[in-house]
C-alpha cells in the first residue's frame, strides 16, 4: 500500500536527520555545542547513529531528542555512550518509548557519568521499576541537578524510592514528578525527606492526588526546610484544610518563592488563611490560585493583604468567580501596591463596575505590567475606560482582552490610546467583534505607534477591507513582530485572496514581522502564489501559518520554489490545504535541499 505524502515526507525527513546527526556530531566538528532534533522521528536508528558519534565528539553539550520514537534499544545505545562521554551536560529524551528497560540502562550510566547535569525522561512509561533504578543511581551520582520524570506512572513505590535517595543526594536541585499517581503515601515520604534535604529547590508534584493529608505533611516539612523555593501542587484534591496547613507554614518559612495551587478546592476559607500568612511572609513572589472557588470573600481578603505585602509579584486568580465586588477590592489595593506586576483575572464575572474600577487603578498604579481580563463580559464602555487609562499609564506592557464583547467603538478608543501610549507591547483582542472599522482604526494607530510588538485578532470579523488597512500599516510600521489574523470559519469574516495579496505586498518591504497567522481565511492558490513571491525577498518572517486555506497543489508548488531562496522562514504550517501528492513531494524535495545547504538549522513544514 502506498503511504500518504505526509508519511513519505516523515520517512525522508528521518533519513536526512540521521545524516545530520552523524555529520554534525562527529569528532572533527569542534564548533557545534547544541543539537536540537525534537519531533523528527529519528527512531532507534537515528539514536544509534548519534550514540556512535558522541563516543568521540568532545564539544556537544546540549542534545534534545524529545518526541522521536526512541525505544529501549536507542536508550541502551545512548546509555553506553554516557559511560565515556565527558562533554554532554543536557539530554532531553522526553516523550519517547524507552520504558523501564531503557531507564535501567540510563541509570547504570549515571552511576559513572560525571558530566550530565540535566536529564528529561518525561512521558516514557518508565514505571516504578525505572524509578527504583534511577533512585539507586542518585545515591552515588554527584552531578545531576535536574531530573524530569513527569507522566511516568512511578506510583507510590517509585516516590518512596526517590525519597530515600534524596536523603543522601546533595546535588539534585530540580525534580519533576507531575502526573505520577504518587498519592498521599508518596507525598508523606517526600515530606520526610524535605525535612533534612538541603539541595532540592524545585519540586513539581502536580496531578498526583496527594489530598489534604499529603499537603499537611508537606506543610510540616516547609516549617523546617530551608532550601525549597518552588512547590507545584496543581490538581491534588487540596481543600481548605490543606490550604490552612500551608498558610501556617508560610508564616515561618523564609525560602519558598513560588506556590502553585491551581485546580484545587481551597475555597474562601483557604484564601482567607493564605491572605493572613502573606501579611507577614516576605519571600513568596508567585501565587497561583486559579480555579479554586475562592469567590468574592477570598478576593477581598487577598486585596487587604496586597495593601501591605511587598513581596508578591505574580497573582493568578483566574476562574474564581470573584465578581464585581472582588474586582473593586483588588482595584483599591492596586492604587497603593507597588510590587505586583502580573495579575490574572480570567473568567471572573467582574462586570462593568469591576472593569471600570481597574481602569481607574491603572491611572495611578506604577507596577503592574501584565493584566489578563480574558472572558469577563467587557464591552465598549469598559474598553473606553481602559483606553483612557492607557493614555497615562506608563508601565503596562501586556493587556489581554480576549473573548469579551468589545465592538468597533471599543476598538476605536483603544486605537486612539495606542497613538500616544509608548509602553504597551502586547494587545490581545481575539474573539471580540471589532469588525472592519475596528481593524481600520488599529491600522491607523500602527502607523505611528512604536511600542506594540504583538497584535492578536484571531476570530475578528475584519474581512478583506480590514486586511488591506493592516497591510498598509505594515509598510511603515517597524515594531510589530507578531500578527494573528486567523479566522474561526465565518464566511463573512474572511480576508480572502485580496487580503492575502495586500499582505504579500507589505511583506516585500516590511523588515520586522516574524510571525503571521492567516489560518482559515480562504486565500486560495492566488493568495498562496502572492505570498510565495513575497517570501523570495522577505528577510524577517520566521513563522507562517496558512492552515485550511484551499491553496491546493499550485500554492504548495509556489511555496516550495520560494523556500529555495528564502533563508529566514523556519516554520510553515500548511495543514488542511489539499496540496496533494505532487505538492507534498515538492515541499519534501525543497526541505531536503535546504537541509543540504544548511545542516546547522532545523526547518519544519506541516501539511
Coordinates of C-alpha atoms in Angstrom, one line a residue:
X1 CA 0.0 0.0 0.0
X2 CA 1.4 3.5 -0.9
X3 CA 1.9 5.7 2.1
X4 CA 0.2 9.1 2.1
X5 CA 2.5 12.1 1.2
X6 CA 2.8 13.2 4.8
X7 CA 4.2 9.8 5.9
X8 CA 6.6 9.7 2.9
X9 CA 7.9 13.1 3.9
X10 CA 8.4 11.9 7.5
X11 CA 10.5 9.0 6.3
X12 CA 12.6 11.2 4.1
X13 CA 13.0 13.7 6.9
X14 CA 14.2 10.8 9.2
X15 CA 16.9 9.9 6.7
X16 CA 18.1 13.5 6.5
X17 CA 18.1 13.9 10.2
X18 CA 20.2 10.8 10.7
X19 CA 22.8 12.1 8.3
X20 CA 22.7 15.5 10.1
X21 CA 23.3 13.7 13.4
X22 CA 26.3 11.8 12.2
X23 CA 28.0 14.7 10.3
X24 CA 27.3 17.4 12.9
X25 CA 28.3 15.4 16.0
X26 CA 31.4 13.7 14.7
X27 CA 34.8 14.2 16.2
X28 CA 36.0 16.6 13.5
X29 CA 33.3 19.1 14.4
X30 CA 34.7 21.4 17.1
X31 CA 32.2 24.2 17.0
X32 CA 28.8 22.6 17.5
X33 CA 27.7 22.7 21.1
X34 CA 23.9 22.3 20.8
X35 CA 21.9 20.0 18.6
X36 CA 18.0 20.2 18.8
X37 CA 16.3 17.4 17.0
X38 CA 12.9 17.3 18.8
X39 CA 10.0 15.8 17.0
X40 CA 11.9 14.4 13.9
X41 CA 11.1 10.7 14.1
X42 CA 14.8 9.7 14.1
X43 CA 13.8 6.4 15.9
X44 CA 16.2 3.8 17.2
X45 CA 18.4 4.0 14.1
X46 CA 19.0 7.7 14.5
X47 CA 19.7 7.3 18.2
X48 CA 22.2 4.6 17.5
X49 CA 24.0 6.8 14.9
X50 CA 24.1 9.7 17.3
X51 CA 25.4 7.4 20.1
X52 CA 28.3 6.3 18.0
X53 CA 29.2 9.9 17.0
X54 CA 29.1 11.0 20.7
X55 CA 31.6 8.5 21.7
X56 CA 34.3 10.6 20.1
X57 CA 32.8 14.1 20.0
X58 CA 34.0 16.2 22.8
X59 CA 32.2 19.5 22.2
X60 CA 28.4 18.8 22.1
X61 CA 26.9 19.8 25.4
X62 CA 23.2 20.0 24.7
X63 CA 21.2 17.3 22.9
X64 CA 17.4 17.4 22.5
X65 CA 15.9 14.2 21.3
X66 CA 12.4 14.7 22.6
X67 CA 9.4 13.1 20.8
X68 CA 11.5 10.9 18.4
X69 CA 10.0 7.4 18.8
X70 CA 13.2 6.2 20.5
X71 CA 12.7 2.9 22.3
X72 CA 14.7 0.9 24.7
X73 CA 17.2 -0.1 22.0
X74 CA 18.0 3.6 21.3
X75 CA 18.2 4.3 25.1
X76 CA 20.6 1.4 25.6
X77 CA 23.0 2.8 22.9
X78 CA 22.9 6.3 24.4
X79 CA 23.5 4.8 27.9
X80 CA 26.7 3.1 26.7
X81 CA 27.9 6.5 25.2
X82 CA 27.2 8.3 28.5
X83 CA 29.6 6.0 30.3
X84 CA 32.5 7.5 28.4
X85 CA 31.3 10.8 27.0
X86 CA 32.6 13.8 29.1
X87 CA 31.0 16.7 27.2
X88 CA 27.2 16.3 27.3
X89 CA 25.6 18.2 30.1
X90 CA 21.9 18.3 28.9
X91 CA 19.9 15.4 27.5
X92 CA 16.2 15.5 26.7
X93 CA 14.6 12.1 26.0
X94 CA 11.1 13.2 26.9
X95 CA 8.1 11.8 25.0
X96 CA 9.8 8.7 23.7
X97 CA 9.2 5.0 24.4
X98 CA 12.3 4.0 26.4
X99 CA 10.3 2.1 29.1
X100 CA 11.8 0.7 32.2
X101 CA 14.4 -1.3 30.4
X102 CA 15.9 1.8 28.8
X103 CA 15.7 3.6 32.1
X104 CA 17.6 0.8 33.8
X105 CA 20.4 1.2 31.3
X106 CA 20.5 5.0 31.7
X107 CA 20.6 4.6 35.5
X108 CA 23.6 2.4 35.2
X109 CA 25.3 5.0 33.1
X110 CA 24.5 7.7 35.7
X111 CA 26.5 5.8 38.3
X112 CA 29.7 6.6 36.5
X113 CA 28.9 9.6 34.3
X114 CA 30.3 12.8 35.9
X115 CA 29.1 15.5 33.5
X116 CA 25.4 15.2 32.8
X117 CA 23.5 17.8 34.7
X118 CA 20.1 17.8 33.2
X119 CA 18.0 14.7 32.2
X120 CA 14.4 14.8 31.0
X121 CA 12.7 11.4 30.8
X122 CA 9.1 12.7 30.9
X123 CA 6.3 10.6 29.3
X124 CA 8.4 7.4 28.8
X125 CA 6.4 4.7 30.7
X126 CA 9.4 4.1 33.0
X127 CA 7.1 2.8 35.8
X128 CA 8.1 2.0 39.3
X129 CA 11.0 -0.2 38.1
X130 CA 12.6 2.7 36.2
X131 CA 12.1 5.0 39.2
X132 CA 13.7 2.5 41.5
X133 CA 16.7 2.2 39.2
X134 CA 17.1 5.9 39.0
X135 CA 16.9 6.2 42.8
X136 CA 19.8 3.8 43.2
X137 CA 21.8 5.9 40.7
X138 CA 21.0 9.1 42.6
X139 CA 22.6 7.7 45.7
X140 CA 26.1 7.8 44.1
X141 CA 25.7 10.3 41.2
X142 CA 27.2 13.7 42.1
X143 CA 26.5 15.8 39.0
X144 CA 22.8 15.5 38.0
X145 CA 20.9 18.7 39.0
X146 CA 17.7 18.4 37.1
X147 CA 15.6 15.3 36.6
X148 CA 12.3 15.3 34.7
X149 CA 10.0 12.3 35.4
X150 CA 6.6 13.7 34.6
X151 CA 3.8 11.4 33.3
X152 CA 5.6 8.1 34.0
X153 CA 3.3 6.2 36.4
X154 CA 6.0 5.7 39.0
X155 CA 3.3 5.4 41.7
X156 CA 3.8 5.4 45.5
X157 CA 6.6 2.8 45.4
X158 CA 8.6 4.9 42.9
X159 CA 8.1 8.1 45.1
X160 CA 9.3 6.2 48.2
X161 CA 12.5 5.0 46.5
X162 CA 13.3 8.6 45.2
X163 CA 12.6 9.9 48.7
X164 CA 15.2 7.6 50.2
X165 CA 17.8 8.6 47.6
X166 CA 17.2 12.3 48.2
X167 CA 18.1 11.8 51.9
X168 CA 21.7 11.4 50.9
X169 CA 21.9 13.1 47.4
X170 CA 23.2 16.6 47.7
X171 CA 23.2 17.7 44.1
X172 CA 19.7 17.3 42.6
X173 CA 18.0 20.7 42.7
X174 CA 15.0 20.2 40.4
X175 CA 12.6 17.2 40.4
X176 CA 9.5 16.9 38.3
X177 CA 7.1 14.2 39.4
X178 CA 3.9 15.6 37.9
X179 CA 1.2 13.1 36.8
X180 CA 2.7 10.1 38.5
X181 CA -0.1 8.9 40.9
X182 CA 2.2 9.0 43.9
X183 CA -0.8 9.6 46.2
X184 CA -0.6 10.6 49.9
X185 CA 1.9 7.9 50.7
X186 CA 4.3 9.3 48.2
X187 CA 3.8 12.8 49.5
X188 CA 4.4 11.7 53.1
X189 CA 7.7 10.0 52.1
X190 CA 8.9 13.1 50.2
X191 CA 7.9 15.3 53.1
X192 CA 10.1 13.4 55.5
X193 CA 13.0 13.8 53.1
X194 CA 12.4 17.6 52.7
X195 CA 12.9 18.0 56.5
X196 CA 16.6 17.2 56.0
X197 CA 17.4 17.7 52.3
X198 CA 19.2 20.9 51.7
X199 CA 19.7 20.7 47.9
X200 CA 16.3 20.4 46.3
X201 CA 15.0 23.9 45.3
X202 CA 12.2 23.0 42.8
X203 CA 9.6 20.2 43.3
X204 CA 6.7 19.5 40.9
X205 CA 4.0 17.2 42.4
X206 CA 1.1 18.4 40.3
X207 CA -1.7 16.0 39.4
X208 CA -0.8 13.3 42.0
X209 CA -3.9 13.0 44.2
X210 CA -1.9 13.8 47.4
X211 CA -5.0 15.3 49.1
X212 CA -5.2 17.2 52.3
X213 CA -3.2 14.5 54.2
X214 CA -0.3 14.7 51.8
X215 CA -0.5 18.5 51.9
X216 CA -0.4 18.6 55.7
X217 CA 2.8 16.5 55.6
X218 CA 4.4 18.8 53.1
X219 CA 3.4 21.8 55.2
X220 CA 5.2 20.4 58.2
X221 CA 8.3 19.9 56.1
X222 CA 8.2 23.5 54.9
X223 CA 8.4 24.7 58.5
X224 CA 11.9 23.1 58.7
X225 CA 13.1 23.1 55.1
X226 CA 15.4 26.0 54.1
X227 CA 16.1 25.2 50.5
X228 CA 12.9 24.7 48.5
X229 CA 12.0 27.8 46.5
X230 CA 9.3 26.4 44.2
X231 CA 6.5 23.9 45.0
X232 CA 3.9 22.9 42.4
X233 CA 0.7 21.2 43.8
X234 CA -1.7 21.6 40.9
X235 CA -4.8 19.5 40.9
X236 CA -4.2 17.4 44.0
X237 CA -7.7 17.5 45.7
X238 CA -6.4 20.0 48.2
X239 CA -9.3 21.6 50.2
X240 CA -9.4 24.3 52.8
X241 CA -7.7 22.0 55.3
X242 CA -4.7 21.7 53.2
X243 CA -4.6 25.4 52.4
X244 CA -4.8 26.2 56.2
X245 CA -1.8 24.0 56.8
X246 CA 0.2 25.6 54.0
X247 CA -0.7 29.0 55.4
X248 CA 0.7 28.2 58.8
X249 CA 3.9 27.0 57.1
X250 CA 4.2 30.3 55.2
X251 CA 4.2 32.3 58.4
X252 CA 7.6 30.9 59.3
X253 CA 9.1 29.6 56.0
X254 CA 11.6 32.1 54.6
X255 CA 12.6 30.4 51.3
X256 CA 9.6 29.4 49.3
X257 CA 9.1 31.9 46.4
X258 CA 6.6 30.1 44.2
X259 CA 3.5 28.2 45.3
X260 CA 1.2 26.7 42.6
X261 CA -2.2 25.6 43.9
X262 CA -4.1 25.7 40.6
X263 CA -7.1 23.5 40.1
X264 CA -7.7 22.6 43.8
X265 CA -10.7 23.5 46.0
X266 CA -9.3 25.7 48.8
X267 CA -12.4 27.9 48.8
X268 CA -12.8 31.2 50.6
X269 CA -11.5 29.7 53.9
X270 CA -8.3 28.7 52.3
X271 CA -7.9 32.1 50.6
X272 CA -8.5 33.9 53.9
X273 CA -5.9 31.8 55.6
X274 CA -3.3 32.4 52.8
X275 CA -4.1 36.1 53.0
X276 CA -3.3 36.2 56.7
X277 CA 0.0 34.4 56.1
X278 CA 1.0 36.8 53.3
X279 CA 0.7 39.8 55.6
X280 CA 3.9 38.7 57.3
X281 CA 5.6 36.5 54.7
X282 CA 8.3 38.3 52.8
X283 CA 9.6 35.7 50.4
X284 CA 6.6 34.3 48.4
X285 CA 6.6 36.1 45.0
X286 CA 4.3 33.9 42.9
X287 CA 0.9 32.5 43.9
X288 CA -1.3 30.6 41.6
X289 CA -4.9 30.1 42.9
X290 CA -6.6 29.6 39.5
X291 CA -9.8 27.6 39.7
X292 CA -10.1 27.3 43.5
X293 CA -13.6 28.7 44.1
X294 CA -12.3 31.5 46.4
X295 CA -15.2 33.8 45.5
X296 CA -15.6 37.4 46.3
X297 CA -14.7 36.8 50.0
X298 CA -11.3 35.3 49.1
X299 CA -10.6 38.2 46.7
X300 CA -11.5 40.7 49.4
X301 CA -9.1 39.1 51.8
X302 CA -6.3 39.0 49.3
X303 CA -6.9 42.6 48.4
X304 CA -6.4 43.7 52.0
X305 CA -3.1 41.8 52.1
X306 CA -1.9 43.4 48.9
X307 CA -2.2 46.8 50.6
X308 CA 0.8 45.9 52.8
X309 CA 2.5 42.9 51.2
X310 CA 5.7 44.0 49.4
X311 CA 6.9 40.6 48.1
X312 CA 4.2 39.2 45.8
X313 CA 4.8 40.0 42.1
X314 CA 2.5 37.4 40.4
X315 CA -1.0 36.5 41.4
X316 CA -3.3 34.2 39.3
X317 CA -7.0 34.3 40.3
X318 CA -8.5 33.1 37.1
X319 CA -11.7 31.1 37.2
X320 CA -12.6 32.0 40.8
X321 CA -15.9 34.0 40.3
X322 CA -14.7 36.9 42.3
X323 CA -17.4 39.1 40.7
X324 CA -17.5 42.9 40.7
X325 CA -17.0 43.1 44.5
X326 CA -13.7 41.2 44.2
X327 CA -12.6 43.3 41.3
X328 CA -13.4 46.6 43.1
X329 CA -11.4 45.4 46.2
X330 CA -8.4 44.5 44.1
X331 CA -8.6 47.8 42.3
X332 CA -8.4 49.7 45.6
X333 CA -5.3 47.6 46.5
X334 CA -3.6 48.3 43.2
X335 CA -3.8 52.1 43.9
X336 CA -1.2 51.7 46.7
X337 CA 0.5 48.4 45.9
X338 CA 3.9 48.9 44.3
X339 CA 5.2 45.3 43.8
X340 CA 2.5 43.3 42.0
X341 CA 3.5 43.1 38.3
X342 CA 1.2 40.3 36.9
X343 CA -2.5 39.9 37.7
X344 CA -4.7 37.2 36.0
X345 CA -8.4 37.7 36.4
X346 CA -9.6 35.5 33.6
X347 CA -13.2 34.4 33.7
X348 CA -14.3 36.1 36.9
X349 CA -17.5 37.9 36.0
X350 CA -16.0 41.2 37.1
X351 CA -18.7 43.1 35.0
X352 CA -18.7 46.7 34.0
X353 CA -18.1 48.0 37.6
X354 CA -15.1 45.8 38.1
X355 CA -13.5 46.8 34.7
X356 CA -14.2 50.5 35.4
X357 CA -12.6 50.2 38.8
X358 CA -9.5 48.5 37.4
X359 CA -9.2 51.2 34.8
X360 CA -9.1 53.9 37.5
X361 CA -6.4 51.9 39.3
X362 CA -4.3 51.8 36.2
X363 CA -4.1 55.6 36.1
X364 CA -2.0 55.7 39.2
X365 CA -0.5 52.2 39.6
X366 CA 3.1 52.1 38.5
X367 CA 4.0 48.5 39.0
X368 CA 1.5 46.3 37.0
X369 CA 2.9 45.1 33.6
X370 CA 0.6 42.3 32.8
X371 CA -3.2 42.3 33.1
X372 CA -5.4 39.4 31.9
X373 CA -9.1 40.1 31.7
X374 CA -10.0 37.3 29.3
X375 CA -13.7 36.4 29.2
X376 CA -15.2 39.0 31.6
X377 CA -18.1 40.4 29.5
X378 CA -16.2 43.6 28.9
X379 CA -18.0 45.8 26.5
X380 CA -17.4 49.2 24.7
X381 CA -17.9 51.3 27.9
X382 CA -15.3 49.3 29.8
X383 CA -12.9 49.4 26.7
X384 CA -13.3 53.2 26.6
X385 CA -12.3 53.4 30.3
X386 CA -9.3 51.1 29.8
X387 CA -8.3 53.3 26.8
X388 CA -8.3 56.4 28.9
X389 CA -6.1 54.7 31.5
X390 CA -3.6 53.6 28.8
X391 CA -3.2 57.3 27.8
X392 CA -1.5 58.0 31.1
X393 CA -0.3 54.6 32.3
X394 CA 3.4 54.0 31.6
X395 CA 4.1 50.5 32.9
X396 CA 1.5 48.1 31.5
X397 CA 3.1 46.1 28.7
X398 CA 0.5 43.3 28.2
X399 CA -3.2 43.6 28.1
X400 CA -5.4 40.6 27.4
X401 CA -9.0 41.3 26.5
X402 CA -9.7 38.1 24.6
X403 CA -13.2 36.7 24.4
X404 CA -15.1 39.8 25.6
X405 CA -17.8 41.9 23.9
X406 CA -15.8 44.8 22.5
X407 CA -17.2 46.2 19.3
X408 CA -15.9 48.8 16.9
X409 CA -16.4 51.7 19.4
X410 CA -14.2 50.0 21.9
X411 CA -11.6 49.2 19.3
X412 CA -11.6 52.9 18.1
X413 CA -11.0 54.0 21.7
X414 CA -8.1 51.6 22.2
X415 CA -6.7 52.7 18.8
X416 CA -6.6 56.3 20.0
X417 CA -4.8 55.3 23.1
X418 CA -2.2 53.4 21.1
X419 CA -1.3 56.6 19.2
X420 CA 0.2 58.1 22.4
X421 CA 0.9 55.1 24.6
X422 CA 4.6 54.1 24.4
X423 CA 4.7 51.1 26.7
X424 CA 2.0 48.5 25.7
X425 CA 3.7 45.8 23.7
X426 CA 1.1 43.1 23.5
X427 CA -2.6 43.5 22.9
X428 CA -5.0 40.5 22.6
X429 CA -8.4 41.3 21.2
X430 CA -9.2 37.8 19.9
X431 CA -12.8 36.6 19.9
X432 CA -14.4 40.0 20.1
X433 CA -16.4 41.8 17.4
X434 CA -14.3 44.8 16.4
X435 CA -15.3 44.5 12.7
X436 CA -13.6 46.1 9.8
X437 CA -14.0 49.5 11.3
X438 CA -12.0 48.4 14.4
X439 CA -9.3 47.0 12.2
X440 CA -9.1 50.2 10.2
X441 CA -8.7 52.2 13.4
X442 CA -6.0 49.9 14.7
X443 CA -4.2 50.1 11.4
X444 CA -4.1 53.9 11.7
X445 CA -2.6 53.6 15.2
X446 CA 0.1 51.2 14.0
X447 CA 1.3 53.8 11.5
X448 CA 2.6 56.0 14.5
X449 CA 2.8 53.6 17.4
X450 CA 6.4 52.4 18.1
X451 CA 5.8 50.1 21.1
X452 CA 3.3 47.4 20.1
X453 CA 5.0 44.2 19.1
X454 CA 2.1 41.7 19.2
X455 CA -1.5 42.2 18.0
X456 CA -3.8 39.2 18.2
X457 CA -7.1 39.5 16.2
X458 CA -8.0 35.8 15.7
X459 CA -11.7 35.3 15.1
X460 CA -12.3 39.0 14.4
X461 CA -14.6 39.9 11.6
X462 CA -12.1 42.3 9.9
X463 CA -12.8 41.0 6.3
X464 CA -10.8 42.0 3.2
X465 CA -11.1 45.7 4.0
X466 CA -9.5 45.2 7.4
X467 CA -6.7 43.2 5.9
X468 CA -6.0 45.8 3.3
X469 CA -5.8 48.5 6.0
X470 CA -3.4 46.4 8.2
X471 CA -1.3 45.8 5.1
X472 CA -0.8 49.5 4.5
X473 CA 0.2 49.9 8.2
X474 CA 2.8 47.2 7.9
X475 CA 4.6 49.0 5.1
X476 CA 5.7 51.7 7.5
X477 CA 5.4 50.1 11.0
X478 CA 8.8 48.9 12.3
X479 CA 7.9 47.4 15.7
X480 CA 5.1 44.8 15.2
X481 CA 6.6 41.2 15.2
X482 CA 3.5 39.1 15.7
X483 CA 0.2 39.4 13.9
X484 CA -2.6 36.8 14.2
X485 CA -5.5 37.2 11.7
X486 CA -6.7 33.6 11.8
X487 CA -10.4 33.2 11.2
X488 CA -12.8 30.9 13.0
X489 CA -14.7 29.8 10.0
X490 CA -17.2 32.6 9.5
X491 CA -17.6 33.2 5.8
X492 CA -18.3 37.0 6.2
X493 CA -15.0 37.5 8.1
X494 CA -12.5 36.0 5.6
X495 CA -9.7 38.2 4.3
X496 CA -9.8 36.2 1.1
X497 CA -7.3 36.3 -1.8
X498 CA -7.4 40.1 -1.9
X499 CA -6.4 40.4 1.7
X500 CA -3.5 37.9 1.1
X501 CA -2.4 39.9 -1.9
X502 CA -2.3 43.1 0.1
X503 CA -0.4 41.5 2.9
X504 CA 2.1 40.0 0.4
X505 CA 2.9 43.4 -0.9
X506 CA 3.5 44.6 2.6
X507 CA 5.9 41.7 3.3
X508 CA 8.1 42.7 0.4
X509 CA 9.2 45.8 2.3
X510 CA 8.4 45.0 6.0
X511 CA 11.5 44.0 7.9
X512 CA 10.2 43.4 11.4
X513 CA 7.2 41.0 11.3
X514 CA 8.4 37.5 12.2
X515 CA 5.1 35.7 12.9
X516 CA 2.0 35.8 10.7
X517 CA -1.1 33.6 11.2
X518 CA -3.6 33.6 8.3
X519 CA -5.3 30.3 9.1
X520 CA -8.8 29.5 7.7
X521 CA -9.1 32.6 5.5
X522 CA -9.8 31.2 2.1
X523 CA -6.8 32.9 0.5
X524 CA -6.8 30.2 -2.2
X525 CA -4.0 29.5 -4.7
X526 CA -3.8 33.1 -5.8
X527 CA -3.1 34.2 -2.2
X528 CA -0.5 31.5 -1.8
X529 CA 1.2 32.5 -5.0
X530 CA 1.4 36.1 -3.9
X531 CA 2.8 35.1 -0.5
X532 CA 5.3 32.9 -2.3
X533 CA 6.6 35.9 -4.3
X534 CA 6.9 38.0 -1.1
X535 CA 8.9 35.2 0.6
X536 CA 11.5 35.4 -2.1
X537 CA 12.6 38.8 -0.9
X538 CA 11.3 39.0 2.7
X539 CA 14.1 38.6 5.2
X540 CA 12.2 38.8 8.5
X541 CA 9.3 36.3 8.6
X542 CA 10.2 33.1 10.5
X543 CA 6.8 31.6 11.2
X544 CA 3.9 31.5 8.7
X545 CA 0.6 29.7 9.4
X546 CA -1.7 29.0 6.4
X547 CA -3.8 26.0 7.6
X548 CA -7.1 25.4 5.9
X549 CA -6.8 28.0 3.1
X550 CA -7.5 25.9 0.0
X551 CA -4.2 26.7 -1.5
X552 CA -4.1 23.4 -3.5
X553 CA -1.1 21.9 -5.2
X554 CA -0.4 25.1 -7.1
X555 CA 0.0 27.0 -3.9
X556 CA 2.3 24.3 -2.4
X557 CA 4.4 24.3 -5.6
X558 CA 4.8 28.1 -5.4
X559 CA 5.8 28.0 -1.8
X560 CA 8.3 25.2 -2.5
X561 CA 10.0 27.4 -5.0
X562 CA 10.1 30.4 -2.6
X563 CA 11.7 28.3 0.1
X564 CA 14.7 27.6 -2.2
X565 CA 15.7 31.3 -2.0
X566 CA 14.2 32.4 1.3
X567 CA 16.7 31.9 4.2
X568 CA 14.7 33.0 7.2
X569 CA 11.4 31.1 7.3
X570 CA 11.8 28.1 9.7
X571 CA 8.2 27.1 10.3
X572 CA 5.4 26.7 7.7
X573 CA 2.0 25.3 8.6
X574 CA 0.0 24.1 5.6
X575 CA -2.4 21.7 7.3
X576 CA -5.8 21.0 5.7
X577 CA -5.0 22.5 2.3
X578 CA -5.4 19.6 -0.2
X579 CA -2.0 20.1 -1.6
X580 CA -2.0 16.5 -3.0
X581 CA 0.9 14.1 -3.6
X582 CA 2.6 16.5 -6.0
X583 CA 2.6 19.4 -3.6
X584 CA 3.8 17.2 -0.7
X585 CA 6.6 15.8 -2.8
X586 CA 7.7 19.3 -4.0
X587 CA 7.9 20.5 -0.4
X588 CA 9.7 17.4 0.7
X589 CA 12.3 17.9 -2.0
X590 CA 12.8 21.5 -1.2
X591 CA 13.2 20.7 2.5
X592 CA 15.8 18.1 1.7
X593 CA 17.6 20.6 -0.5
X594 CA 17.5 23.3 2.3
X595 CA 18.9 20.9 4.8
X596 CA 21.7 20.0 2.5
X597 CA 22.6 23.7 2.1
X598 CA 22.4 24.4 5.9
X599 CA 22.9 21.4 8.2
X600 CA 23.0 23.6 11.4
X601 CA 19.3 24.6 11.2
X602 CA 16.1 22.7 11.5
X603 CA 13.2 23.6 9.2
X604 CA 9.7 22.5 9.8
X605 CA 6.8 22.2 7.3
X606 CA 3.4 20.7 8.4
X607 CA 0.8 19.6 6.0

